[in-house]
Amino acid sequence: MSADVISIPRAALHEQVAMRLRQMLVEGRIAPGAKLNERELAERLQVSRTPLREAIKMLAAEGLVELLPNRGAVAVSLGEQDVMNTFEVMAGLEALSGELAAQRITDSELAEIKAMHFEMLAAYTRADLSTYYRINARIHGAINAAARNPVLSATYNQVNARLQALRFRSNQDGAKWKRAVKEHEQMIAALAARDAATMRTVLLAHLQNKRDVVLEQLRREGAPPAAGGRP
């Protein structure tokens, strides 16, 4: 899905702009550490700078953007230790969400998650990573909502915002993407069985695997060129 916009409804304009910017940040069209150029973004999204600035403030509150003195807004860039610390917390939140959801989910909520799962599988079959990720995020959000703990949900949303771009990138490797899909199938089975212990175990492993993929990518990108290459 392209972040380019032909027109944006006037109602809640800054929220619409925030949605577009969020997608650009998550999908890497604005690189980690890059400055958000207000003039270029206003032209691209066809809005004035006032709603754009409000949108940037929203994303800063979510943890996707940093507001730096004398530099303006920049896309958040997490170092290796930040990634490990944040995934450590997120794994615990996801595991608790899954455990409670398995105990508290209603039949209608389960049916909706199953329907989203099949949509996600269709996107996976098409290798449509953007659509896959959006549905994937909705599934994880629905599991969290089914846990019925507003304190957990608020904490989950805050921490998850820091990891959205990294979670998106973690599915760009074919074999690891396939493993993630298999883990989602295990989640659906555990939810359907109301098996809280298995749900907790699967989600904990799912997040730890995501963490390992992200760390591998960060280390590979930060590594110096291999010796012996062509001059």
Coordinates of C-alpha atoms in Angstrom, one line a residue:
M1 CA 0.0 0.0 0.0
S2 CA 1.5 3.3 -1.0
A3 CA 1.8 6.1 1.5
D4 CA 1.1 8.7 -1.3
V5 CA -2.2 10.5 -0.9
I6 CA -4.5 12.0 -3.4
S7 CA -6.8 13.6 -0.9
I8 CA -7.3 13.3 2.9
P9 CA -10.7 14.0 4.6
R10 CA -10.8 17.2 6.5
A11 CA -12.2 15.5 9.6
A12 CA -9.4 14.6 12.1
L13 CA -6.9 15.6 9.5
H14 CA -3.8 15.3 11.7
E15 CA -4.9 11.7 12.6
Q16 CA -5.1 10.8 8.9
V17 CA -1.7 12.3 8.4
A18 CA -0.3 10.5 11.4
M19 CA -1.6 7.2 9.9
R20 CA 0.2 7.8 6.7
L21 CA 3.4 8.8 8.4
R22 CA 3.2 5.9 10.7
Q23 CA 3.0 3.5 7.7
M24 CA 6.0 5.2 6.1
L25 CA 8.1 4.9 9.3
V26 CA 7.1 1.3 9.9
E27 CA 7.8 0.2 6.3
G28 CA 11.1 2.0 6.1
R29 CA 10.2 4.6 3.6
I30 CA 11.5 7.0 6.2
A31 CA 14.7 5.4 7.4
P32 CA 15.6 5.1 11.1
G33 CA 17.5 8.2 12.2
A34 CA 16.3 10.3 9.2
K35 CA 15.1 13.8 9.7
L36 CA 11.4 14.4 8.9
N37 CA 11.5 17.2 6.3
E38 CA 8.3 19.1 6.9
R39 CA 8.3 20.8 3.5
E40 CA 8.7 17.6 1.5
L41 CA 6.2 15.7 3.7
A42 CA 3.6 18.4 3.4
E43 CA 3.9 18.3 -0.4
R44 CA 3.8 14.5 -0.5
L45 CA 0.8 14.2 1.7
Q46 CA -0.9 17.3 0.2
V47 CA -1.5 19.0 3.6
S48 CA -0.4 22.2 5.3
R49 CA 2.3 22.1 8.0
T50 CA -0.2 22.6 10.9
P51 CA -1.8 19.1 10.7
L52 CA 1.6 17.7 9.8
R53 CA 3.2 19.1 13.0
E54 CA 0.3 17.8 15.0
A55 CA 0.7 14.3 13.5
I56 CA 4.4 14.4 14.2
K57 CA 3.7 15.2 17.9
M58 CA 1.3 12.2 18.0
L59 CA 4.1 9.9 16.6
A60 CA 6.5 11.3 19.1
A61 CA 4.1 10.4 21.9
E62 CA 3.9 6.9 20.4
G63 CA 7.7 6.6 20.4
L64 CA 8.1 6.4 16.6
V65 CA 9.6 9.9 16.3
E66 CA 12.1 11.9 18.5
L67 CA 11.8 15.7 18.8
L68 CA 15.4 17.0 19.1
P69 CA 16.5 20.5 19.9
N70 CA 17.8 22.4 16.9
R71 CA 17.2 19.3 14.7
G72 CA 13.4 18.9 14.6
A73 CA 11.8 15.5 14.3
V74 CA 13.8 12.4 13.4
A75 CA 12.7 8.8 13.0
V76 CA 13.6 6.7 16.0
S77 CA 16.6 4.5 15.6
L78 CA 17.1 1.8 18.3
G79 CA 20.5 0.4 19.1
E80 CA 21.2 -3.2 19.9
Q81 CA 20.8 -2.8 23.6
D82 CA 17.6 -0.9 23.2
V83 CA 16.2 -3.6 21.0
M84 CA 17.1 -6.3 23.5
N85 CA 15.6 -4.4 26.4
T86 CA 12.4 -3.5 24.5
F87 CA 11.8 -7.0 23.1
E88 CA 12.4 -8.4 26.6
V89 CA 9.5 -6.3 27.9
M90 CA 7.4 -6.9 24.9
A91 CA 7.8 -10.7 25.0
G92 CA 6.4 -10.6 28.6
L93 CA 3.5 -8.4 27.6
E94 CA 2.6 -10.6 24.6
A95 CA 2.9 -13.8 26.7
L96 CA 0.6 -12.4 29.4
S97 CA -1.9 -11.1 26.7
G98 CA -2.0 -14.6 25.2
E99 CA -2.4 -16.3 28.5
L100 CA -5.3 -14.1 29.6
A101 CA -6.9 -14.1 26.2
A102 CA -7.0 -17.9 26.1
Q103 CA -8.9 -17.7 29.4
R104 CA -11.3 -14.8 28.6
I105 CA -11.8 -14.8 24.8
T106 CA -15.4 -15.0 23.5
D107 CA -16.6 -17.1 20.6
S108 CA -17.2 -14.0 18.5
E109 CA -13.7 -12.6 19.2
L110 CA -12.2 -16.0 18.4
A111 CA -14.1 -16.1 15.1
E112 CA -12.9 -12.6 14.2
I113 CA -9.3 -13.5 14.9
K114 CA -9.6 -16.7 12.8
A115 CA -11.0 -14.6 9.9
M116 CA -8.1 -12.2 10.2
H117 CA -5.7 -15.1 10.3
F118 CA -7.1 -16.4 6.9
E119 CA -6.7 -12.9 5.4
M120 CA -3.1 -12.8 6.7
L121 CA -2.4 -16.2 5.1
A122 CA -3.7 -15.0 1.8
A123 CA -1.4 -12.0 2.0
Y124 CA 1.5 -14.3 2.8
T125 CA 0.7 -16.5 -0.2
R126 CA 0.9 -13.3 -2.4
A127 CA 4.1 -12.3 -0.7
D128 CA 2.3 -9.0 0.2
L129 CA 4.4 -8.0 3.2
S130 CA 2.6 -4.7 3.7
T131 CA -0.9 -6.2 3.9
Y132 CA 0.4 -9.1 5.9
Y133 CA 2.0 -6.9 8.5
R134 CA -1.1 -4.7 8.9
I135 CA -3.3 -7.8 9.5
N136 CA -0.7 -9.4 11.7
A137 CA -0.7 -6.3 13.9
R138 CA -4.5 -6.3 14.1
I139 CA -4.4 -10.0 15.3
H140 CA -1.9 -9.3 18.0
G141 CA -4.0 -6.2 19.0
A142 CA -7.1 -8.4 19.1
I143 CA -5.4 -11.0 21.3
N144 CA -4.4 -8.2 23.6
A145 CA -7.9 -6.8 23.7
A146 CA -9.3 -10.2 24.5
A147 CA -7.2 -10.3 27.6
R148 CA -9.5 -7.6 29.0
N149 CA -6.9 -5.8 31.1
P150 CA -6.8 -2.0 30.3
V151 CA -3.5 -1.5 32.2
L152 CA -1.9 -4.3 30.2
S153 CA -3.3 -2.8 26.9
A154 CA -2.0 0.7 27.6
T155 CA 1.5 -0.6 28.4
Y156 CA 1.4 -3.0 25.4
N157 CA 0.5 -0.2 23.0
Q158 CA 3.2 2.1 24.4
V159 CA 6.0 -0.5 24.2
N160 CA 4.8 -2.0 20.9
A161 CA 5.0 1.4 19.1
R162 CA 8.8 1.4 19.6
L163 CA 9.1 -2.0 17.8
Q164 CA 6.7 -1.6 14.8
A165 CA 9.3 -0.9 12.2
L166 CA 11.6 -3.7 13.5
R167 CA 8.7 -6.2 13.6
F168 CA 7.9 -5.4 10.0
R169 CA 11.4 -5.9 8.9
S170 CA 11.7 -9.2 10.7
N171 CA 9.4 -10.9 8.1
Q172 CA 11.6 -9.9 5.1
D173 CA 13.6 -13.2 5.3
G174 CA 11.6 -16.0 3.5
A175 CA 12.4 -18.8 5.9
K176 CA 11.9 -16.7 9.0
W177 CA 8.6 -15.4 7.6
K178 CA 7.4 -19.0 7.1
R179 CA 8.3 -19.8 10.7
A180 CA 6.3 -16.8 11.9
V181 CA 3.3 -18.0 10.0
K182 CA 3.6 -21.4 11.6
E183 CA 3.7 -19.8 15.0
H184 CA 0.5 -17.9 14.2
E185 CA -1.2 -21.1 13.4
Q186 CA -0.1 -22.5 16.8
M187 CA -1.6 -19.4 18.4
I188 CA -5.0 -19.9 16.7
A189 CA -5.0 -23.5 17.8
A190 CA -4.1 -22.6 21.4
L191 CA -6.8 -19.9 21.5
A192 CA -9.4 -22.3 20.1
A193 CA -8.5 -24.8 22.8
R194 CA -8.5 -22.2 25.5
D195 CA -5.0 -23.5 26.4
A196 CA -3.5 -20.6 28.4
A197 CA -0.2 -22.3 29.1
T198 CA 0.5 -23.1 25.4
M199 CA -0.6 -19.7 24.3
R200 CA 1.9 -18.1 26.7
T201 CA 4.7 -20.4 25.5
V202 CA 4.0 -19.8 21.8
L203 CA 3.8 -16.0 22.1
L204 CA 7.0 -15.9 24.2
A205 CA 8.9 -17.9 21.6
H206 CA 7.3 -15.8 18.8
L207 CA 8.7 -12.6 20.3
Q208 CA 12.1 -14.1 21.1
N209 CA 12.4 -15.3 17.5
K210 CA 11.5 -11.8 16.3
R211 CA 14.1 -10.3 18.6
D212 CA 16.8 -12.7 17.2
V213 CA 16.0 -11.9 13.6
V214 CA 16.1 -8.1 14.3
L215 CA 19.4 -8.4 16.1
E216 CA 20.9 -10.4 13.3
Q217 CA 19.8 -7.8 10.8
L218 CA 21.2 -4.9 12.9
R219 CA 24.5 -6.7 13.3
R220 CA 24.7 -7.5 9.6
E221 CA 24.0 -3.9 8.6
G222 CA 26.6 -2.6 11.1
A223 CA 29.3 -5.0 10.1
P224 CA 32.3 -3.8 8.1
P225 CA 32.6 -5.0 4.5
A226 CA 34.2 -8.5 4.2
A227 CA 37.9 -8.6 3.5
G228 CA 39.2 -9.8 0.1
G229 CA 36.6 -8.1 -2.0
R230 CA 37.2 -6.3 -5.3
P231 CA 39.0 -3.0 -5.0

